[in-house]
CSV table of C-alpha atoms in Angstrom, one decimal:
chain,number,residue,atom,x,y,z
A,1,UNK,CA,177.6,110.2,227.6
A,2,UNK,CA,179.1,107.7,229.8
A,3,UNK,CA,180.7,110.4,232.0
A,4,UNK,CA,177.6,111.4,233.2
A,5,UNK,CA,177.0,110.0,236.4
A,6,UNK,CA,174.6,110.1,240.0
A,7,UNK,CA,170.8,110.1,239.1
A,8,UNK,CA,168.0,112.9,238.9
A,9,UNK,CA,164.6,112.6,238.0
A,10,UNK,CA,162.1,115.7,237.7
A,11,UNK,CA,158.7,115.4,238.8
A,12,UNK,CA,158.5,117.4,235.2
A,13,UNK,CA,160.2,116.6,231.8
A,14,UNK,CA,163.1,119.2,232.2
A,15,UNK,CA,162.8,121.0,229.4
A,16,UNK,CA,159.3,121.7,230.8
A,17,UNK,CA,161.0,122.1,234.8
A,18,UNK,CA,163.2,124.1,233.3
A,19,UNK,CA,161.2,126.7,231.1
A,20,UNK,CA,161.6,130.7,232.3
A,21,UNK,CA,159.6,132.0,234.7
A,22,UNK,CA,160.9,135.6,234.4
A,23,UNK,CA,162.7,137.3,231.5
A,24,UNK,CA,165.9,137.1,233.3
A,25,UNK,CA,166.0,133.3,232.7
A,26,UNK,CA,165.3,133.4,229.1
A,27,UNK,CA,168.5,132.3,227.6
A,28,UNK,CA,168.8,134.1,223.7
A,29,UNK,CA,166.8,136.2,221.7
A,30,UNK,CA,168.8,139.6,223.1
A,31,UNK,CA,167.7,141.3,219.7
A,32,UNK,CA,164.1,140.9,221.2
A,33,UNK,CA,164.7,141.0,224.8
A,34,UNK,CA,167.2,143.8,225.2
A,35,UNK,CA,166.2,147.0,227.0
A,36,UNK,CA,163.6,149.1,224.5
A,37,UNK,CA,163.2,146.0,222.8
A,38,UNK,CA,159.5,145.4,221.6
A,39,UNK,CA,159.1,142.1,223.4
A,40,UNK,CA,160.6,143.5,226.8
A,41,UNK,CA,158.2,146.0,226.5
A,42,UNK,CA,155.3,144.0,226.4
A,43,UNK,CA,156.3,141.8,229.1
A,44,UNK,CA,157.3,144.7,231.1
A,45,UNK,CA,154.8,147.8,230.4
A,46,UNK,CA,151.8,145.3,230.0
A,47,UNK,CA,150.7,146.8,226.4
A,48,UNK,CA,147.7,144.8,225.0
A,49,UNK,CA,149.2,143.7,221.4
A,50,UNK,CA,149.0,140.4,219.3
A,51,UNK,CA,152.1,138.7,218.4
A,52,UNK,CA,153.2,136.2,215.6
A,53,UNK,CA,156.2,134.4,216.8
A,54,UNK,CA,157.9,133.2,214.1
A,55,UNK,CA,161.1,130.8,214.4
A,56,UNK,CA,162.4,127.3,214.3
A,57,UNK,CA,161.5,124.9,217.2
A,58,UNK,CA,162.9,124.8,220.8
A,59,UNK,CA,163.7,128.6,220.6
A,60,UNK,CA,160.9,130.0,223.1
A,61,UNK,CA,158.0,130.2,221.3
A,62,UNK,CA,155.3,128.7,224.3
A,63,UNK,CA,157.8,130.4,226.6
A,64,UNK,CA,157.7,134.3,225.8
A,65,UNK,CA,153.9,133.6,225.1
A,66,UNK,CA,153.3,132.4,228.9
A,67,UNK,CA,155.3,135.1,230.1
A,68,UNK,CA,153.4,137.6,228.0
A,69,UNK,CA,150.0,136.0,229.6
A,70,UNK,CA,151.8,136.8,233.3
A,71,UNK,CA,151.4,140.3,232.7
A,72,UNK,CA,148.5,141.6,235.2
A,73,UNK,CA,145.3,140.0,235.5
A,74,UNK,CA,145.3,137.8,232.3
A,75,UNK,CA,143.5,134.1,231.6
A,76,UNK,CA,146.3,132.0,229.5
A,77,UNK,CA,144.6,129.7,227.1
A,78,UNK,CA,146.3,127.3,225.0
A,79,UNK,CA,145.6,126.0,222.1
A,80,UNK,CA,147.0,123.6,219.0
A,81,UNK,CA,146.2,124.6,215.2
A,82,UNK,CA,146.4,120.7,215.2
A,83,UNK,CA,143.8,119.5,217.2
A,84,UNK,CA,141.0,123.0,217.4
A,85,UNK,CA,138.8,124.1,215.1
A,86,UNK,CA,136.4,126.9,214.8
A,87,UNK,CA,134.2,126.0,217.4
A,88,UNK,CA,137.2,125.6,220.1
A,89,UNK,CA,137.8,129.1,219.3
A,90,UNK,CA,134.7,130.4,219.5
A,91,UNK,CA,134.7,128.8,223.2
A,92,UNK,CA,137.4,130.7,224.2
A,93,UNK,CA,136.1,133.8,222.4
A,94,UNK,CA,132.9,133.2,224.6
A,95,UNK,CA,134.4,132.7,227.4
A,96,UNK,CA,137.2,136.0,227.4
A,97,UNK,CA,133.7,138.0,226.4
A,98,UNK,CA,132.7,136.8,229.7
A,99,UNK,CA,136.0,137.2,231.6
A,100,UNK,CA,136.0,140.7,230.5
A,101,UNK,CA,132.6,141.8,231.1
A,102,UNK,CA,132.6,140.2,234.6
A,103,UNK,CA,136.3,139.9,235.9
A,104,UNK,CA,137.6,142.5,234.2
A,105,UNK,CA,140.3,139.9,232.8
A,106,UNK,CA,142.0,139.9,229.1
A,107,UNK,CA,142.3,136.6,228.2
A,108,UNK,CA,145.4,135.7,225.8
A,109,UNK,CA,144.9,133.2,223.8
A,110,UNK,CA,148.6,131.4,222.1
A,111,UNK,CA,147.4,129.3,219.4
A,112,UNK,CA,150.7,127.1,218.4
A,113,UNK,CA,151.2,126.3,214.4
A,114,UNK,CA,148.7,129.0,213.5
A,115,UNK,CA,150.0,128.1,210.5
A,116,UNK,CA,148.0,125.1,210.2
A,117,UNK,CA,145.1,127.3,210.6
A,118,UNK,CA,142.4,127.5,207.5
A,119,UNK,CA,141.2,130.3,206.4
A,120,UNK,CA,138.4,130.0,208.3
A,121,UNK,CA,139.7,129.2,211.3
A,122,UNK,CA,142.1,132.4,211.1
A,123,UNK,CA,139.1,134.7,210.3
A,124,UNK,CA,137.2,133.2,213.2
A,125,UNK,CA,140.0,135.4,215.4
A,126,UNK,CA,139.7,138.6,213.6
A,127,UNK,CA,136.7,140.5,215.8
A,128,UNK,CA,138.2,139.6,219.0
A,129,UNK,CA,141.2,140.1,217.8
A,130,UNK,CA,140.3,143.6,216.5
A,131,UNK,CA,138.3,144.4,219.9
A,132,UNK,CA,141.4,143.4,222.1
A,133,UNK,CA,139.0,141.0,224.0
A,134,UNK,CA,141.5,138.5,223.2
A,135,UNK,CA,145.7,139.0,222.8
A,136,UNK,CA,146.8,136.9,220.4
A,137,UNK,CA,149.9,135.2,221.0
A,138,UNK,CA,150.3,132.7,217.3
A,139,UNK,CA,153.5,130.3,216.9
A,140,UNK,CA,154.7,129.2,213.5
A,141,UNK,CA,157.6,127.9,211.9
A,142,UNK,CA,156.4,129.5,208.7
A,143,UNK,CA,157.1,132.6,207.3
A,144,UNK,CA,153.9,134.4,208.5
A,145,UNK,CA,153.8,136.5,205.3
A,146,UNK,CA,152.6,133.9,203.3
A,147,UNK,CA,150.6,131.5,206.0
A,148,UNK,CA,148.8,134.0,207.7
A,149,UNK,CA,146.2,136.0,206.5
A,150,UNK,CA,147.2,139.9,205.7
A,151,UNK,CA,144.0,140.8,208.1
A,152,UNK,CA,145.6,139.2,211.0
A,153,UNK,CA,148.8,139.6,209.7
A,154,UNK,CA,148.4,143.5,209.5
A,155,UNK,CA,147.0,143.4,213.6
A,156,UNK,CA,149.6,141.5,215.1
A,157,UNK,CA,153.4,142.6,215.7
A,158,UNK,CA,155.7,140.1,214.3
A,159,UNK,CA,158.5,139.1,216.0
A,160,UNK,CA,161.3,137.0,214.5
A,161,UNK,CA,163.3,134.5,217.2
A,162,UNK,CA,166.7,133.0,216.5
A,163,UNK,CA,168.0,129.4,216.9
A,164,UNK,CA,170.1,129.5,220.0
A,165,UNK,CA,174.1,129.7,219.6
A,166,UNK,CA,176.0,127.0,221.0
A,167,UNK,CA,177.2,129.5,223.7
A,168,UNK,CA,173.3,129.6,224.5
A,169,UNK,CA,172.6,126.1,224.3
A,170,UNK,CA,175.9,125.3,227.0
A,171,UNK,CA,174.3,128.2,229.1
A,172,UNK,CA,171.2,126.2,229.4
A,173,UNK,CA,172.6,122.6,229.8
A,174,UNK,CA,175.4,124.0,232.8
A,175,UNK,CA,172.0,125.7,235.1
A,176,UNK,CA,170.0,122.7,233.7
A,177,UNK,CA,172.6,120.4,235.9
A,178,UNK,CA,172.9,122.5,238.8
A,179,UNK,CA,169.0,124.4,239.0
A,180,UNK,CA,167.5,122.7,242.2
A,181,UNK,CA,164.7,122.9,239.5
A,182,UNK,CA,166.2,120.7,237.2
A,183,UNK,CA,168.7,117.8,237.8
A,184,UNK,CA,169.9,120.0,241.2
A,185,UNK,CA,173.7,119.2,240.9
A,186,UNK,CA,172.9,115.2,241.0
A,187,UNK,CA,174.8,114.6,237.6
A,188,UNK,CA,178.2,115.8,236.4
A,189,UNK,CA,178.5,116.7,232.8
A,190,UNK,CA,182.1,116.2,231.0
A,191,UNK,CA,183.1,118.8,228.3
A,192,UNK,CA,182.9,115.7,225.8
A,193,UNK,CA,179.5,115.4,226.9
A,194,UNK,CA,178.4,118.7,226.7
A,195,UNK,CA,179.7,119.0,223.0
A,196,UNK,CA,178.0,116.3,222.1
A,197,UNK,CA,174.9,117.5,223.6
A,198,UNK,CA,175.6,121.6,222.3
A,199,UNK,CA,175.6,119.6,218.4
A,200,UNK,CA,173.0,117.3,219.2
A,201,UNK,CA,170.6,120.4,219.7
A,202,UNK,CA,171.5,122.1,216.6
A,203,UNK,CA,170.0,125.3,217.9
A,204,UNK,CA,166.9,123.7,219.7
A,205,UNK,CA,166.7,124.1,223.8
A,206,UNK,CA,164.0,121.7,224.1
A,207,UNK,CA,166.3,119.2,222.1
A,208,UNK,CA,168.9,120.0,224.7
A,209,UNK,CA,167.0,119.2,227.9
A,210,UNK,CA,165.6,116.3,226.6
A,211,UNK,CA,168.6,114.8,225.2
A,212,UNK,CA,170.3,115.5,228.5
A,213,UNK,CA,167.5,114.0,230.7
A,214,UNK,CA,168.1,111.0,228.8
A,215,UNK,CA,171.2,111.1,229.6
A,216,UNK,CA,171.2,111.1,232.8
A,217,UNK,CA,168.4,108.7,233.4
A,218,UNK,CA,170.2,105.9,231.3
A,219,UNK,CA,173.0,106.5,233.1
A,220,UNK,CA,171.3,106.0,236.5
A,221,UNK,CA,169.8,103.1,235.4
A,222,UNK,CA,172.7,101.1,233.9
A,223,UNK,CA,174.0,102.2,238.5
């Protein structure tokens, strides 16, 4: 890492400065993305369905869920399985009742490591759910088959993401260096570094940036 050199620092993490704003940007994922894929389609026609994103870390999860929310005249809401229970939910359930009937405005709701989810808490989603007044847009890790009740399982489309190739992780570190929204050209990345950084990731983007930001900043540090 010692052949990166100059100094950058994002207002943002960079993995977060970095994340797609368009589907253009999203780097992987072509099985899902290409043209008549079912994900393009819901970015790009708008359809109202609920997703289950199911795939490792760092592969786009919270990404394809915000662009999913940018379609129209939605309300994103965001959620951890970690840290909400059932009356979080039935806030937000309350409150895209009221969106709708007032606004006019679905609200999607992306609920990461739904997988961590009760029972309960997973039936607690199933009317609104059902009734479209919310779009569903669940993260796991898990195979959904077997952490996800079959009610919501049966209402949602599943959609299986991909670690990202080395090609894909280099893809993202070269615009990460030279994106005036990430480290804007201040840094120069060696090929040495870059390997170490493309095995470093093992298939994670967020694992990329971050390693890389750290890499820079120590290096501007140390002058």
């Amino acid at each position: 890492m010692a052949d990166l050199f100059g100094e950058a620092k994002p207002a943002a993490p960079l993995a977060e400065a970095q994340r797609p704003q368009s589907l253009d940007e999203v780097v992987g994922q072509a099985h899902l993305l290409r043209p008549g894929a079912p994900l393009r389609r819901l970015v790009e026609g708008g359809a109202a369905a609920s997703v289950l994103l199911y795939g490792p870390p760092g592969t786009g999860k919270t990404t394809l869920a915000r662009l999913l929310a940018g379609v129209g005249n939605r309300h994103f809401v965001a959620l951890s399985a970690l840290s909400s229970g059932v009356r979080e939910l039935r806030t937000v359930i309350d409150d895209a009742r009221r969106r709708r009937d007032r606004l006019d405005q679905q609200t999607v709701l992306f609920v990461d490591e739904v997988h961590r989810f009760s029972k309960t808490q997973q039936d607690a989603l199933l009317g609104a759910v059902e009734d479209r007044l919310v779009l569903l847009v669940a993260a796991t890790t898990e195979n959904p088959s077997f952490s996800v009740v079959a009610p919501l399982l049966s209402r949602s489309l599943v959609l299986s993401l991909q670690p990202l190739s080395d090609d894909d992780v280099r893809t993202l570190l070269r615009r990460s260096v030279a994106d005036p929204r990430g480290l804007g050209g201040a840094v120069t990345l060696t090929s040495e570094a870059e390997d170490a950084l493309v095995r470093l990731s093992t298939g994670d983007a967020r694992r990329a940036l971050t390693a890389l930001e750290a890499a820079a900043d120590g290096v501007a540090a140390a002058g």
